[in-house]
XYZ file of C-alpha atoms in Angstrom:
608
model
C 32.163 -40.489 23.169
C 28.958 -38.369 23.344
C 27.207 -37.350 20.151
C 27.930 -33.846 18.846
C 25.455 -31.558 17.151
C 26.125 -30.836 13.450
C 28.179 -27.731 12.809
C 27.242 -24.945 10.427
C 29.903 -26.144 7.976
C 28.541 -29.700 7.989
C 25.077 -28.506 7.048
C 26.197 -26.027 4.406
C 28.588 -28.460 2.749
C 26.077 -31.283 2.538
C 24.512 -31.967 -0.854
C 20.733 -31.743 -1.184
C 20.415 -35.512 -1.164
C 22.631 -35.784 1.914
C 20.479 -33.309 3.740
C 17.226 -35.022 2.787
C 18.468 -38.433 3.893
C 20.024 -37.132 7.086
C 16.958 -35.255 8.296
C 14.230 -37.515 6.973
C 13.029 -35.272 4.126
C 11.405 -37.572 1.627
C 11.182 -37.053 -2.119
C 7.482 -37.283 -2.972
C 8.267 -38.622 -6.425
C 10.179 -41.629 -5.075
C 8.814 -42.253 -1.596
C 6.810 -45.308 -2.750
C 8.389 -48.666 -3.603
C 11.841 -47.588 -2.528
C 14.389 -50.397 -2.300
C 17.175 -50.052 0.247
C 20.691 -50.230 -1.182
C 23.639 -51.245 0.892
C 26.117 -48.498 1.590
C 29.524 -48.851 -0.096
C 32.267 -49.957 2.253
C 33.648 -47.036 4.239
C 30.568 -44.852 3.630
C 27.749 -43.736 5.934
C 24.974 -46.367 6.153
C 22.327 -43.630 6.305
C 23.101 -41.241 3.423
C 25.383 -43.762 1.591
C 27.391 -41.056 -0.214
C 29.445 -39.484 2.577
C 32.589 -41.007 4.009
C 31.978 -42.636 7.392
C 33.435 -40.609 10.255
C 32.006 -42.299 13.362
C 31.123 -45.833 14.477
C 28.207 -46.529 16.850
C 29.012 -49.249 19.370
C 25.355 -50.079 19.965
C 24.051 -49.830 16.364
C 27.214 -51.504 15.027
C 27.120 -49.190 11.998
C 29.188 -46.412 10.482
C 27.852 -42.869 10.104
C 29.049 -39.526 8.810
C 29.044 -36.695 11.379
C 25.770 -35.159 10.195
C 23.764 -38.399 10.034
C 25.269 -39.752 13.269
C 24.442 -36.557 15.150
C 20.886 -36.336 13.882
C 20.003 -40.019 14.380
C 21.411 -40.001 17.913
C 19.937 -36.639 18.856
C 16.898 -37.798 20.844
C 15.471 -40.772 22.755
C 17.535 -43.739 23.898
C 19.966 -43.281 21.027
C 21.369 -40.279 22.848
C 23.040 -42.759 25.206
C 24.832 -44.548 22.346
C 28.595 -44.269 22.160
C 30.059 -42.904 18.913
C 33.718 -43.584 18.201
C 35.625 -41.418 15.725
C 37.036 -43.272 12.720
C 40.340 -42.609 11.013
C 39.391 -40.830 7.793
C 42.775 -39.433 6.823
C 42.886 -41.421 3.575
C 40.115 -40.522 1.110
C 38.017 -43.383 -0.235
C 37.699 -43.453 -3.997
C 35.304 -45.458 -6.127
C 35.092 -45.979 -9.861
C 32.055 -43.695 -10.006
C 33.417 -40.837 -7.935
C 36.989 -40.608 -9.245
C 36.193 -39.338 -12.760
C 33.626 -36.903 -11.406
C 36.128 -35.516 -8.937
C 38.683 -35.081 -11.669
C 36.301 -33.349 -14.067
C 34.647 -31.078 -11.468
C 37.702 -30.147 -9.407
C 37.585 -26.456 -10.364
C 33.862 -26.137 -9.577
C 34.340 -27.931 -6.247
C 37.244 -25.672 -5.323
C 35.215 -22.543 -6.134
C 32.224 -23.832 -4.199
C 34.424 -24.602 -1.212
C 35.878 -21.084 -1.283
C 32.389 -19.594 -1.465
C 31.237 -21.727 1.445
C 34.205 -20.700 3.553
C 33.440 -17.078 2.739
C 29.803 -17.510 3.695
C 30.795 -18.876 7.101
C 33.517 -16.321 7.750
C 31.412 -13.178 7.516
C 30.606 -11.198 10.655
C 27.433 -9.739 12.125
C 26.907 -6.128 13.108
C 24.050 -5.148 15.378
C 24.270 -1.592 14.015
C 23.658 -2.720 10.447
C 21.332 -5.569 11.364
C 22.902 -7.774 8.711
C 21.909 -11.391 9.137
C 25.366 -12.914 8.973
C 27.251 -15.457 11.049
C 30.649 -15.562 12.633
C 30.642 -13.327 15.697
C 28.172 -14.998 18.040
C 26.242 -11.777 18.696
C 23.459 -12.531 16.227
C 21.561 -14.761 18.667
C 21.331 -12.076 21.334
C 20.422 -9.389 18.782
C 17.676 -11.343 17.032
C 16.235 -12.645 20.317
C 15.646 -9.074 21.480
C 14.490 -7.850 18.077
C 12.096 -10.808 17.632
C 10.022 -9.365 20.488
C 8.846 -6.687 18.037
C 8.882 -8.545 14.691
C 5.277 -9.242 13.631
C 4.424 -12.796 12.620
C 3.829 -13.259 8.918
C 0.166 -13.847 8.035
C -0.995 -17.317 7.110
C -3.161 -17.966 4.050
C -6.310 -18.092 6.177
C -5.380 -14.866 7.955
C -4.883 -13.156 4.588
C -8.452 -14.049 3.647
C -9.676 -12.410 6.857
C -7.457 -9.403 6.089
C -9.197 -8.878 2.736
C -12.572 -8.967 4.491
C -11.369 -6.431 7.076
C -10.037 -4.092 4.379
C -13.326 -4.333 2.496
C -15.344 -3.559 5.626
C -13.129 -0.597 6.580
C -13.250 0.716 3.021
C -17.021 1.228 3.188
C -17.053 2.323 6.813
C -17.603 6.041 7.567
C -16.412 5.794 11.145
C -14.174 8.857 11.314
C -16.603 10.920 9.223
C -19.380 10.208 11.733
C -17.348 10.353 14.947
C -14.552 12.904 14.481
C -16.785 15.957 14.169
C -17.461 18.874 16.481
C -20.806 18.352 18.214
C -22.525 18.991 21.514
C -23.411 16.115 23.807
C -21.989 12.676 24.349
C -20.624 10.696 21.404
C -20.660 7.367 23.203
C -23.820 5.984 21.584
C -22.655 7.133 18.167
C -19.263 5.366 18.649
C -20.947 2.157 19.796
C -23.352 2.255 16.870
C -20.537 2.684 14.325
C -18.438 -0.078 15.908
C -21.409 -2.463 15.873
C -22.113 -1.494 12.253
C -18.571 -2.422 11.260
C -18.826 -5.740 13.135
C -22.112 -6.419 11.322
C -20.459 -5.735 7.955
C -17.628 -8.118 8.846
C -20.091 -10.766 9.921
C -21.956 -10.487 6.620
C -18.734 -10.668 4.564
C -17.553 -13.759 6.457
C -20.923 -15.421 5.929
C -20.882 -14.551 2.221
C -17.334 -15.842 1.700
C -17.746 -19.067 3.711
C -21.359 -19.934 4.559
C -20.572 -22.868 6.874
C -17.962 -20.964 8.857
C -20.192 -17.907 9.076
C -23.170 -19.962 10.161
C -21.114 -21.561 12.923
C -19.893 -18.164 14.122
C -23.047 -16.087 13.969
C -26.117 -18.269 14.088
C -28.161 -17.417 17.194
C -25.183 -15.511 18.649
C -24.584 -11.878 19.586
C -21.467 -9.813 18.986
C -20.379 -10.464 22.569
C -20.324 -14.222 21.877
C -17.812 -13.709 19.048
C -15.390 -11.521 20.991
C -12.428 -13.772 20.155
C -13.211 -13.659 16.427
C -13.328 -9.844 16.312
C -10.184 -9.550 18.411
C -8.417 -11.897 15.994
C -9.472 -10.081 12.820
C -8.581 -6.627 14.211
C -5.172 -7.953 15.370
C -4.518 -9.295 11.868
C -4.980 -5.793 10.421
C -2.653 -4.186 12.959
C -0.002 -6.845 12.459
C -0.142 -6.635 8.648
C 0.281 -2.852 8.650
C 3.429 -2.921 10.762
C 5.236 -5.153 8.302
C 3.763 -3.362 5.248
C 3.697 0.399 5.951
C 2.635 1.192 2.374
C -0.557 -0.888 2.691
C -3.945 0.063 4.217
C -3.198 3.778 3.902
C -6.817 4.865 4.398
C -8.173 1.867 6.293
C -5.538 1.712 9.047
C -6.410 5.124 10.474
C -10.088 4.150 10.762
C -9.158 0.870 12.396
C -6.901 2.435 15.027
C -9.327 5.240 15.881
C -12.151 2.707 16.173
C -10.089 0.552 18.524
C -8.995 3.663 20.419
C -12.605 4.635 21.067
C -13.547 1.073 22.047
C -11.163 1.353 25.021
C -13.163 4.181 26.611
C -14.994 2.887 29.680
C -18.456 4.070 28.624
C -18.042 2.666 25.125
C -16.645 -0.623 26.383
C -19.553 -1.115 28.786
C -22.180 -0.479 26.115
C -20.336 -2.532 23.525
C -20.209 -5.569 25.815
C -16.916 -7.017 24.558
C -13.254 -6.145 24.110
C -11.790 -5.563 20.641
C -8.117 -5.835 21.612
C -5.532 -8.585 21.881
C -1.728 -8.297 21.811
C -0.014 -8.311 18.428
C 1.551 -11.689 17.579
C 5.307 -11.448 17.426
C 7.940 -14.046 16.581
C 9.320 -14.176 20.104
C 5.876 -14.361 21.733
C 4.861 -17.318 19.550
C 8.114 -19.230 20.071
C 8.091 -18.519 23.812
C 4.488 -19.723 24.165
C 5.553 -23.013 22.544
C 8.722 -23.285 24.708
C 11.123 -23.164 21.729
C 12.425 -19.566 21.992
C 15.955 -20.995 22.336
C 15.926 -21.673 18.559
C 16.856 -18.015 18.063
C 20.238 -18.688 19.679
C 21.170 -21.209 16.965
C 23.746 -19.759 14.571
C 21.883 -21.396 11.686
C 19.075 -18.838 12.064
C 21.386 -16.238 10.499
C 21.739 -18.351 7.363
C 18.069 -19.407 7.224
C 16.821 -15.801 7.420
C 19.537 -14.074 5.404
C 18.209 -11.880 2.596
C 19.814 -12.820 -0.699
C 20.598 -9.780 -2.851
C 21.743 -10.558 -6.389
C 23.477 -7.218 -7.028
C 27.174 -7.692 -7.745
C 27.056 -11.490 -7.523
C 27.396 -14.222 -10.106
C 24.522 -16.602 -10.821
C 26.497 -19.462 -9.241
C 27.036 -17.491 -6.040
C 23.352 -16.564 -5.797
C 22.316 -20.201 -6.366
C 24.778 -21.333 -3.727
C 23.355 -18.874 -1.167
C 19.831 -20.011 -1.965
C 20.821 -23.633 -1.449
C 22.510 -22.790 1.858
C 19.431 -20.904 3.045
C 17.089 -23.758 2.128
C 19.281 -26.332 3.896
C 19.556 -24.231 7.036
C 15.778 -23.652 7.039
C 14.986 -27.351 6.740
C 17.542 -28.236 9.388
C 16.035 -25.816 11.919
C 12.481 -27.009 11.198
C 13.515 -30.639 11.636
C 15.816 -30.155 14.633
C 13.519 -27.982 16.771
C 10.040 -29.228 15.823
C 8.073 -30.668 18.733
C 4.578 -31.990 19.246
C 3.486 -28.553 20.520
C 5.461 -26.593 17.922
C 5.195 -28.161 14.422
C 7.733 -27.436 11.701
C 5.281 -25.127 9.871
C 5.207 -22.715 12.837
C 9.013 -22.614 12.998
C 9.144 -21.995 9.254
C 6.613 -19.154 9.560
C 8.689 -17.532 12.336
C 11.873 -17.793 10.286
C 10.150 -16.298 7.247
C 8.970 -13.434 9.473
C 12.552 -12.733 10.552
C 13.496 -12.701 6.865
C 10.710 -10.166 6.275
C 12.355 -8.015 8.957
C 15.607 -7.978 6.968
C 13.717 -7.030 3.800
C 11.986 -4.207 5.702
C 15.363 -2.839 6.872
C 16.847 -3.015 3.375
C 13.992 -1.083 1.795
C 13.356 1.473 4.566
C 16.606 1.939 6.439
C 19.346 1.221 3.918
C 18.560 4.257 1.699
C 19.756 6.408 4.614
C 23.052 4.510 4.568
C 23.346 5.041 0.812
C 22.724 8.776 1.081
C 25.221 9.062 3.922
C 27.785 7.309 1.717
C 27.044 9.724 -1.169
C 27.417 12.681 1.197
C 30.808 11.558 2.473
C 32.106 10.509 -0.956
C 31.157 13.654 -2.890
C 31.505 16.537 -0.406
C 34.306 17.816 1.799
C 33.054 18.411 5.346
C 35.271 21.485 5.794
C 34.989 23.445 2.548
C 33.155 23.342 -0.775
C 34.951 22.275 -3.949
C 33.167 25.035 -5.912
C 30.358 27.563 -5.506
C 28.009 25.304 -7.446
C 28.650 22.397 -5.091
C 28.601 24.458 -1.908
C 26.052 23.315 0.676
C 25.846 26.740 2.317
C 22.305 28.191 2.713
C 21.111 31.664 3.663
C 17.738 32.460 5.228
C 15.465 34.204 2.721
C 17.334 32.956 -0.348
C 15.729 30.217 -2.528
C 13.112 29.566 0.141
C 15.581 28.683 2.904
C 14.653 29.538 6.484
C 18.021 28.601 8.022
C 21.503 30.075 7.612
C 24.350 27.558 7.600
C 27.877 27.593 6.300
C 29.005 24.695 4.092
C 30.566 22.922 7.083
C 27.526 23.410 9.314
C 25.137 22.245 6.624
C 27.275 19.148 5.972
C 27.051 18.183 9.648
C 23.342 19.126 9.763
C 22.541 16.796 6.852
C 24.807 14.056 8.223
C 23.193 14.048 11.671
C 19.672 14.167 10.191
C 20.262 11.166 7.935
C 21.918 9.334 10.812
C 18.890 10.026 13.042
C 16.436 8.864 10.353
C 18.460 5.714 9.970
C 18.292 4.916 13.677
C 14.557 5.625 13.846
C 13.894 3.300 10.904
C 16.224 0.661 12.331
C 14.055 0.545 15.476
C 10.756 1.196 13.690
C 9.146 -2.072 14.836
C 9.870 -1.199 18.439
C 8.529 2.328 17.925
C 5.412 0.943 16.265
C 4.681 -1.336 19.206
C 5.124 1.641 21.542
C 2.775 3.702 19.374
C 0.212 0.903 19.380
C 0.341 0.859 23.173
C 0.034 4.647 23.500
C -2.849 4.912 21.044
C -4.894 2.150 22.657
C -4.208 3.017 26.293
C -7.478 3.872 28.030
C -5.714 6.152 30.510
C -4.435 8.450 27.736
C -7.544 10.352 26.686
C -7.470 12.394 23.479
C -9.070 15.697 22.612
C -10.402 16.577 19.160
C -8.563 19.735 18.120
C -8.294 21.889 15.014
C -4.523 21.874 14.366
C -4.676 24.111 11.288
C -4.793 21.043 9.048
C -8.254 19.875 10.057
C -9.564 18.115 13.142
C -7.081 15.723 14.738
C -6.971 13.603 17.866
C -4.317 15.123 20.111
C -3.120 12.541 22.619
C -0.083 12.135 24.925
C 2.543 9.629 23.724
C 4.752 8.749 26.724
C 6.131 5.459 25.395
C 6.920 6.749 21.911
C 8.417 9.919 23.383
C 10.729 7.967 25.680
C 11.842 5.664 22.865
C 12.370 8.512 20.372
C 14.403 10.568 22.852
C 16.546 7.530 23.642
C 17.288 7.104 19.916
C 18.013 10.827 19.600
C 20.435 10.707 22.539
C 22.186 7.677 21.018
C 22.523 9.491 17.679
C 23.865 12.651 19.314
C 26.575 10.643 21.065
C 27.490 8.910 17.795
C 27.782 12.063 15.619
C 29.398 14.167 18.335
C 28.582 17.644 17.073
C 24.867 18.629 16.942
C 23.595 21.474 14.748
C 20.117 22.904 15.213
C 17.269 22.107 17.567
C 16.723 18.711 19.235
C 13.003 19.284 19.839
C 10.743 16.277 19.112
C 7.094 17.210 18.581
C 4.669 14.666 20.051
C 1.116 15.109 21.274
C 0.849 18.703 19.991
C -0.613 20.428 16.927
C 2.386 19.400 14.769
C 2.384 15.688 15.572
C -0.982 15.120 17.297
C -0.538 11.489 18.287
C 1.640 8.406 17.939
C -0.068 7.321 14.708
C 1.007 10.556 13.010
C 4.558 10.152 14.307
C 4.841 6.647 12.858
C 3.297 7.673 9.558
C 5.636 10.668 9.309
C 8.850 8.649 9.561
C 7.568 5.850 7.370
C 7.737 8.401 4.528
C 11.534 8.701 4.720
C 12.052 5.750 2.370
C 9.527 7.246 -0.065
C 11.725 10.361 -0.238
C 15.165 8.760 -0.366
C 14.525 5.669 -2.496
C 13.728 7.563 -5.714
C 16.831 9.741 -5.297
C 19.008 6.684 -4.723
C 17.472 4.954 -7.727
C 18.260 7.917 -9.998
C 21.860 8.053 -8.771
C 22.234 4.303 -9.367
C 20.740 4.803 -12.819
C 23.476 7.327 -13.616
C 26.160 5.038 -12.177
C 25.011 2.157 -14.401
C 25.352 4.298 -17.542
C 28.725 5.650 -16.418
C 29.967 2.065 -16.046
C 29.016 1.099 -19.632
C 32.093 0.501 -21.834
C 30.445 2.326 -24.746
C 28.588 5.659 -24.503
C 24.809 5.288 -24.343
C 22.115 7.679 -25.521
C 21.420 8.587 -21.895
C 25.081 9.284 -21.127
C 25.392 11.488 -24.236
C 22.290 13.465 -23.245
C 23.529 13.948 -19.675
C 26.975 14.980 -20.862
C 25.449 17.489 -23.300
C 23.212 19.068 -20.672
C 25.339 18.817 -17.519
C 28.920 18.338 -18.685
C 29.371 14.787 -17.348
C 27.529 12.098 -15.461
C 29.621 12.856 -12.372
C 28.656 16.520 -12.529
C 24.993 15.591 -12.878
C 25.189 13.358 -9.797
C 26.825 16.078 -7.737
C 24.276 18.654 -8.937
C 21.405 16.421 -7.755
C 23.091 15.679 -4.444
C 24.059 19.297 -3.771
C 20.550 20.548 -4.455
C 19.004 17.824 -2.286
C 21.396 18.379 0.635
C 20.768 22.142 0.465
C 17.070 22.527 -0.303
C 15.714 19.414 1.458
C 17.357 20.488 4.727
C 16.843 24.267 4.716
C 14.035 24.565 7.298
C 11.394 25.359 4.659
C 7.830 24.022 4.504
C 6.065 26.391 6.932
C 5.899 30.058 7.847
C 7.154 29.717 11.427
C 9.904 27.908 13.303
C 7.427 25.919 15.389
C 5.958 24.078 12.390
C 9.264 23.820 10.480
C 12.900 24.773 10.924
C 15.706 22.776 12.503
C 13.621 20.756 14.959
C 13.557 16.966 14.528
C 10.201 16.930 12.754
C 10.830 20.132 10.809
C 13.721 18.436 9.016
C 11.310 15.970 7.469
C 8.918 18.794 6.570
C 11.714 20.465 4.589
C 12.412 17.220 2.727
C 8.765 16.900 1.699
C 8.822 20.529 0.559
C 11.754 19.675 -1.737
C 9.812 16.742 -3.160
C 6.842 18.972 -3.985
C 9.078 21.181 -6.159
C 10.956 18.410 -8.003
C 9.335 19.321 -11.371
C 11.027 22.742 -11.287
C 14.534 21.354 -10.824
C 17.014 21.576 -13.762
C 17.755 17.856 -13.410
C 14.132 16.699 -13.452
C 14.580 15.318 -16.994
C 17.142 12.860 -15.594
C 14.564 11.653 -13.070
C 12.105 11.069 -15.924
C 14.704 9.176 -17.966
C 15.256 6.903 -14.958
C 11.535 6.013 -14.912
C 10.503 8.248 -12.029
C 6.739 8.814 -11.703
C 6.412 10.307 -8.228
C 7.425 9.950 -4.618
C 4.354 7.817 -3.964
C 3.910 6.089 -7.319
C 4.723 2.433 -7.956
C 7.521 0.517 -6.266
C 10.005 3.064 -4.926
C 8.338 5.788 -7.033
C 9.220 4.181 -10.377
C 7.362 2.432 -13.183
């Protein structure tokens, strides 16, 4: 009968030694002077510790399913005939019987955990990397087109040089000023100055490499090098929105100017190349079909320890490592080495981490909203979400029910925008660097900004808005999205604006989780006593924080007119930032300080 590929269960149930033997992973400590031992009767001749399940007519040897499938996967061995063996009766040896008897409870628990790991389902809405439904392959194949490839060690060295060069560059100070005449020569001079700084830093960090690149050569001769180093900076920023806060703007505006025809002709070389994505790399190496393997879900799954025992976490880590090694071994080719596959899988894992940190706080706040507030009426005046224009800084008037729906739809929209942030970022990159979309330097009331049309980002954002409106049903307030105007001048500002959502929500979620942890303690703590003395109970304190946030962070405040703030899509975020700026005046601010809060931009998630 033809050889079958190993199933997910076979790989996950295999011990570490089984996996190493089956897929040729050698132990560096024992790879020399290894003596072959004969397999016990009835066991696989390859791994020697799994019961034989198939017999090869040509090899005249017994194999377990995993070893037999892997050994006969390629070459002439694919033509071998494997016959299933009768394995109804378990084979016991003197060594294995006592171990089985003593570890029966652990084995049973591990088996249950493994079955649970393979029975979970995947949801494209949540983006959870789980197996069981068969939709993960299609979802990740599409999403991988926008997932940036993780930087290699060498690329990280170039990134540090780029950051250092941009840090000392005064590009925007010299170029983005009101002046008469043509700026082309000034732009070209500043771009060449940055390239010269980069050249010097490369030469100083690695003399031989720098000498090879720059000796007796002009900037035009090193076009590929400059394209590569600028692409590294763009790619790194997409996966790490909190990095390169000052340098990224200079980089994008420099690249934007380099696309102008006059500048490009004087410069003599192009500074752009497409951003490396997981799908683009795999497709160029003809192995994009790896994304359809169900094992990718296990190999890229983010392991979160919250609410799990140490044994369960260790088991998930072991499953992830096995799946990762299996995929690298099974799909590696001469053109696509295992290290490239591993890098792509790690990049997909980074995508899941990005979603957990940036998108999942919206889910948590939506859950708090639904769990603590009635959508139809308020439980008390203190916990009412109703707001009135002119009172406490509010610029909107909503009943409790309307405000509940207004907050719900806003959080749902933020969630969808962050879920598709990689796609939006690629669209923004295209809009910013499109030569046909000229910008104009305009005083927007907050300084000089580059106002530029954003057709791709606008189309994508309106599609997400339409999808959210259909999902929530009822829509309260305006559905206006500002793009390419004085409020959101260009695509870079749009991306930066919505990357701040996690900086707003994460600290609030952390404080609420801090209160939950003290409420769950069997004995009263000093924190719980303090909260009870000042706010009645921990539950009351939580509801007070939530009620104030859902009222004041969504009240249309933050500007003196309805064009800059209000109920429009961007004005909702302006109101949230306005609430953050007044956090020190809130009656519950002492609870934030007890939880370790230092600011909405300080430390990881705003905490020490």
